[in-house]
Coordinates of C-alpha atoms and ligand atoms in Angstrom, one line a residue:
M8 CA -50.9 19.7 -3.3
A9 CA -53.0 21.3 -6.2
K10 CA -50.8 24.8 -7.3
K11 CA -52.3 28.0 -7.5
I12 CA -53.8 29.9 -10.8
I13 CA -54.2 33.2 -12.1
A14 CA -55.2 33.1 -15.9
I15 CA -55.0 36.7 -17.3
D16 CA -56.4 37.4 -20.9
G17 CA -57.7 40.0 -22.5
P18 CA -57.3 42.1 -26.2
A19 CA -54.3 43.9 -27.9
S20 CA -52.9 46.4 -25.3
S21 CA -55.4 46.0 -22.3
G22 CA -51.9 45.7 -20.2
K23 CA -52.2 41.8 -19.4
S24 CA -48.6 41.5 -19.3
T25 CA -48.0 44.6 -17.0
T26 CA -50.6 43.7 -14.6
A27 CA -49.7 40.4 -15.1
K28 CA -45.7 40.7 -14.1
L29 CA -46.9 42.3 -11.4
V30 CA -49.5 40.9 -10.2
A31 CA -47.3 37.2 -10.0
K32 CA -44.5 40.1 -8.1
K33 CA -46.5 40.7 -5.6
L34 CA -48.1 37.4 -4.8
N35 CA -44.4 35.9 -5.3
F36 CA -45.9 33.7 -8.0
F37 CA -44.1 32.9 -11.5
Y38 CA -44.6 34.6 -14.6
L39 CA -45.6 32.1 -17.0
D40 CA -45.2 34.3 -20.5
T41 CA -47.0 32.6 -23.1
G42 CA -46.6 34.6 -25.8
A43 CA -42.8 34.6 -25.4
M44 CA -42.5 31.0 -26.1
Y45 CA -44.5 31.8 -29.4
R46 CA -42.7 34.1 -30.1
A47 CA -38.6 32.0 -29.4
I48 CA -40.0 28.9 -31.8
T49 CA -41.2 31.6 -34.6
L50 CA -37.5 32.6 -33.2
K51 CA -35.8 29.7 -34.1
A52 CA -38.5 29.2 -37.2
L53 CA -36.5 32.6 -38.5
E54 CA -33.1 31.6 -37.8
E55 CA -33.7 28.3 -38.9
S56 CA -35.3 28.8 -42.3
V57 CA -37.5 26.7 -41.4
D58 CA -41.2 27.8 -43.5
V59 CA -43.4 29.5 -41.0
N60 CA -46.9 27.8 -43.2
D61 CA -44.8 24.1 -43.0
E62 CA -46.9 22.7 -39.5
K63 CA -44.9 19.5 -39.6
K64 CA -41.7 21.1 -39.8
L65 CA -42.3 23.5 -37.2
E66 CA -43.7 20.2 -34.5
K67 CA -40.8 19.2 -34.6
L68 CA -38.8 22.0 -34.3
V69 CA -40.6 23.1 -31.2
K70 CA -40.4 19.3 -29.8
D71 CA -36.8 19.8 -30.3
S72 CA -36.6 23.0 -28.7
V73 CA -35.7 23.1 -24.6
I74 CA -37.5 26.0 -23.2
S75 CA -37.5 27.6 -20.1
F76 CA -37.0 31.1 -18.0
K77 CA -34.9 32.5 -15.0
N78 CA -34.5 35.0 -13.0
E79 CA -32.2 37.9 -13.3
N80 CA -32.0 40.6 -11.4
G81 CA -35.7 40.6 -10.1
I82 CA -36.1 40.9 -14.7
Q83 CA -37.6 37.6 -16.4
K84 CA -35.5 36.0 -19.1
I85 CA -36.6 33.6 -21.6
L86 CA -34.5 30.8 -22.6
L87 CA -34.0 28.4 -26.0
D88 CA -31.5 25.4 -26.1
G89 CA -29.5 27.7 -23.0
K90 CA -29.7 31.3 -25.0
D91 CA -31.0 34.4 -24.0
V92 CA -33.3 35.3 -26.7
S93 CA -35.3 38.0 -25.0
E94 CA -34.2 41.3 -26.0
K95 CA -34.0 38.5 -30.2
I96 CA -38.1 37.9 -29.5
R97 CA -39.4 41.3 -29.0
K98 CA -37.3 42.3 -32.9
P99 CA -40.3 43.4 -35.9
L100 CA -39.5 40.7 -37.8
V101 CA -40.5 38.0 -34.8
D102 CA -43.5 40.6 -34.6
Y103 CA -44.6 39.8 -38.1
N104 CA -43.9 36.2 -38.3
V105 CA -45.4 35.6 -34.6
S106 CA -49.3 34.9 -35.5
L107 CA -48.9 32.7 -38.0
V108 CA -46.7 30.2 -36.3
S109 CA -48.6 30.7 -33.8
M110 CA -51.8 29.5 -35.9
H111 CA -50.5 26.6 -35.9
K112 CA -52.7 23.3 -34.1
K113 CA -49.6 21.2 -33.5
V114 CA -47.4 23.8 -32.8
R115 CA -49.7 25.3 -30.1
K116 CA -50.4 21.3 -28.8
V117 CA -46.7 21.2 -27.8
L118 CA -46.3 24.3 -26.5
V119 CA -50.0 23.9 -24.5
E120 CA -48.1 20.7 -22.9
K121 CA -45.2 22.5 -21.7
Q122 CA -46.9 25.1 -20.0
K123 CA -49.5 23.0 -17.8
E124 CA -45.9 21.4 -17.2
I125 CA -45.1 24.6 -15.8
G126 CA -48.3 25.3 -14.1
R127 CA -47.7 21.6 -11.9
K128 CA -44.6 23.1 -10.3
H129 CA -45.4 26.5 -9.5
N130 CA -47.7 28.5 -8.3
L131 CA -48.1 31.3 -11.2
V132 CA -49.5 33.7 -13.0
A133 CA -49.9 33.2 -16.7
E134 CA -50.3 35.5 -19.0
G135 CA -52.2 35.1 -23.2
R136 CA -54.2 34.3 -25.8
D137 CA -55.4 30.7 -24.6
T138 CA -54.6 30.6 -21.1
T139 CA -57.7 30.6 -19.5
T140 CA -59.5 28.7 -22.1
V141 CA -57.1 25.6 -23.2
V142 CA -54.4 26.3 -21.2
F143 CA -55.2 26.5 -17.9
P144 CA -60.1 25.9 -16.9
H145 CA -59.7 25.7 -13.9
A146 CA -57.4 28.1 -12.7
F147 CA -58.8 32.0 -11.4
K148 CA -59.5 33.7 -14.8
V149 CA -58.8 37.7 -15.7
Y150 CA -60.4 39.2 -18.6
L151 CA -58.6 42.4 -18.9
D152 CA -60.5 45.1 -21.0
A153 CA -60.3 48.7 -22.2
D154 CA -62.3 50.7 -25.5
L155 CA -60.4 50.5 -28.1
K156 CA -59.8 54.9 -27.6
E157 CA -57.5 53.8 -24.4
R158 CA -55.5 51.0 -25.6
A159 CA -54.3 53.0 -28.8
K160 CA -53.5 56.2 -26.7
R161 CA -51.8 53.0 -24.3
R162 CA -49.8 51.5 -27.7
F163 CA -49.6 55.0 -28.9
L164 CA -47.3 55.8 -26.1
E165 CA -45.6 52.9 -26.0
L166 CA -44.5 53.2 -29.2
K167 CA -43.4 57.4 -28.7
D168 CA -41.3 56.1 -25.8
K169 CA -39.5 53.8 -28.1
G170 CA -38.7 56.2 -30.9
I171 CA -41.1 54.6 -33.2
Q172 CA -43.3 57.4 -35.0
T173 CA -46.9 57.2 -35.4
S174 CA -50.2 58.5 -34.8
L175 CA -53.7 57.7 -32.2
E176 CA -55.8 57.0 -35.2
E177 CA -53.6 55.1 -37.2
Q178 CA -53.6 52.4 -33.4
M179 CA -56.9 52.4 -33.2
K180 CA -56.9 51.5 -37.3
E181 CA -54.3 48.5 -36.4
I182 CA -55.8 47.9 -32.8
A183 CA -59.2 47.4 -34.3
Q184 CA -57.8 45.3 -37.2
R185 CA -55.9 42.7 -33.8
D186 CA -59.5 42.3 -32.2
K187 CA -61.0 41.2 -35.6
L188 CA -57.8 38.7 -36.6
D189 CA -57.6 37.3 -32.7
S190 CA -61.4 36.8 -32.4
E191 CA -61.6 35.0 -35.7
R192 CA -59.3 32.8 -35.4
E193 CA -59.5 29.5 -36.3
A194 CA -57.0 28.2 -33.6
S195 CA -57.3 29.3 -30.0
P196 CA -59.5 32.8 -30.5
L197 CA -59.6 35.8 -28.3
C198 CA -62.5 35.0 -26.0
L199 CA -64.7 35.3 -22.5
A200 CA -64.2 32.4 -20.3
K201 CA -67.5 32.2 -19.0
D202 CA -65.9 32.3 -15.3
A203 CA -63.9 34.6 -15.7
M204 CA -63.9 38.1 -13.8
V205 CA -64.0 41.1 -16.4
V206 CA -61.9 43.8 -15.4
D207 CA -62.4 47.2 -17.5
T208 CA -58.9 49.3 -17.1
T209 CA -60.0 52.6 -19.2
H210 CA -60.3 54.2 -16.3
L211 CA -58.1 52.8 -14.2
T212 CA -54.0 53.4 -13.1
I213 CA -51.8 49.7 -13.6
E214 CA -51.3 49.8 -10.2
E215 CA -55.7 50.4 -9.6
Q216 CA -55.9 47.2 -11.5
V217 CA -53.3 44.4 -10.6
N218 CA -54.8 46.1 -7.1
R219 CA -58.1 45.0 -8.5
V220 CA -57.0 41.7 -9.6
I221 CA -55.0 40.9 -6.2
E222 CA -58.4 41.2 -4.2
L223 CA -60.8 39.4 -7.2
Y224 CA -58.1 36.8 -6.7
E225 CA -58.3 37.2 -2.4
D226 CA -62.0 37.7 -2.4
T227 CA -62.4 34.4 -4.0
S228 CA -60.2 32.4 -2.6
R229 CA -61.3 32.2 0.7
V230 CA -65.3 31.5 0.1
S231 CA -63.8 28.2 -2.3
Ligands
LIG314 O1 -48.2 38.1 -26.5 P1 -47.8 38.8 -26.9 O2 -47.1 39.8 -28.5 O3 -46.4 38.6 -27.4 O4 -47.9 36.9 -28.0 C1 -47.1 36.3 -29.4 C2 -48.3 36.5 -30.0 O5 -48.1 35.0 -29.9 C3 -49.3 37.2 -30.3 O6 -49.9 35.9 -32.4 C4 -50.6 35.5 -30.0 C5 -49.9 34.9 -30.0 N1 -49.9 33.5 -28.9 C6 -51.2 32.7 -28.2 O7 -51.1 32.8 -29.8 N2 -51.0 32.5 -27.7 C7 -50.7 31.9 -26.8 N3 -50.9 31.3 -25.7 C8 -49.8 33.7 -25.8 C9 -49.8 34.2 -27.4

């Protein structure tokens, strides 16, 4: 039987990760963090001194890598060639280089195929840039949005929580810049799939947005 797939996209700090994780947990679906896969390959490139601008070498690197996920006490871990890299992939150096690695079409092609394969085995909630358009075009699609100021506030508070000093103005600038880069890039830019349900989260709590996504999904599944 075809697997059930919910794909979630949206701009930076719209609450994609938190929502996708919680929706997956509530529905007992697999949570597929596609960004983590791009991060894992970026980490490997950095560790093996592969130039992040060299598409051919990166393609070989990604083809030769095994990326998998495992659940440890309810927390999802990502494994790269069998090693847990869940923490390492969140380091600033990876943050800094991942958008360069994810720009390469050949890298994307291999990772998209790996993601589709996971989608053939599990009911899942997938999160990431091209999940609603390229990876799972037949999924139930949700586009989470929120106004710029609210997204900057969320990011500011998240960083403050981690002990990182910044300002709301700085975050507004940075997120506006990321929106621009994300929407204008050539390979799989951020865009609203035409049959996606838009959920504006500006005035919603996390719990409300999770419930809203599930409600929309269940309404649609009842109809189809
Ligand atoms: O969601 P994130 O910050 O972990 O994503 C890391 C990077 O990977 C970010 O630059 C966007 C990119 N990405 C992508 O190009 N395609 C995806 N499906 C997921 C993430």
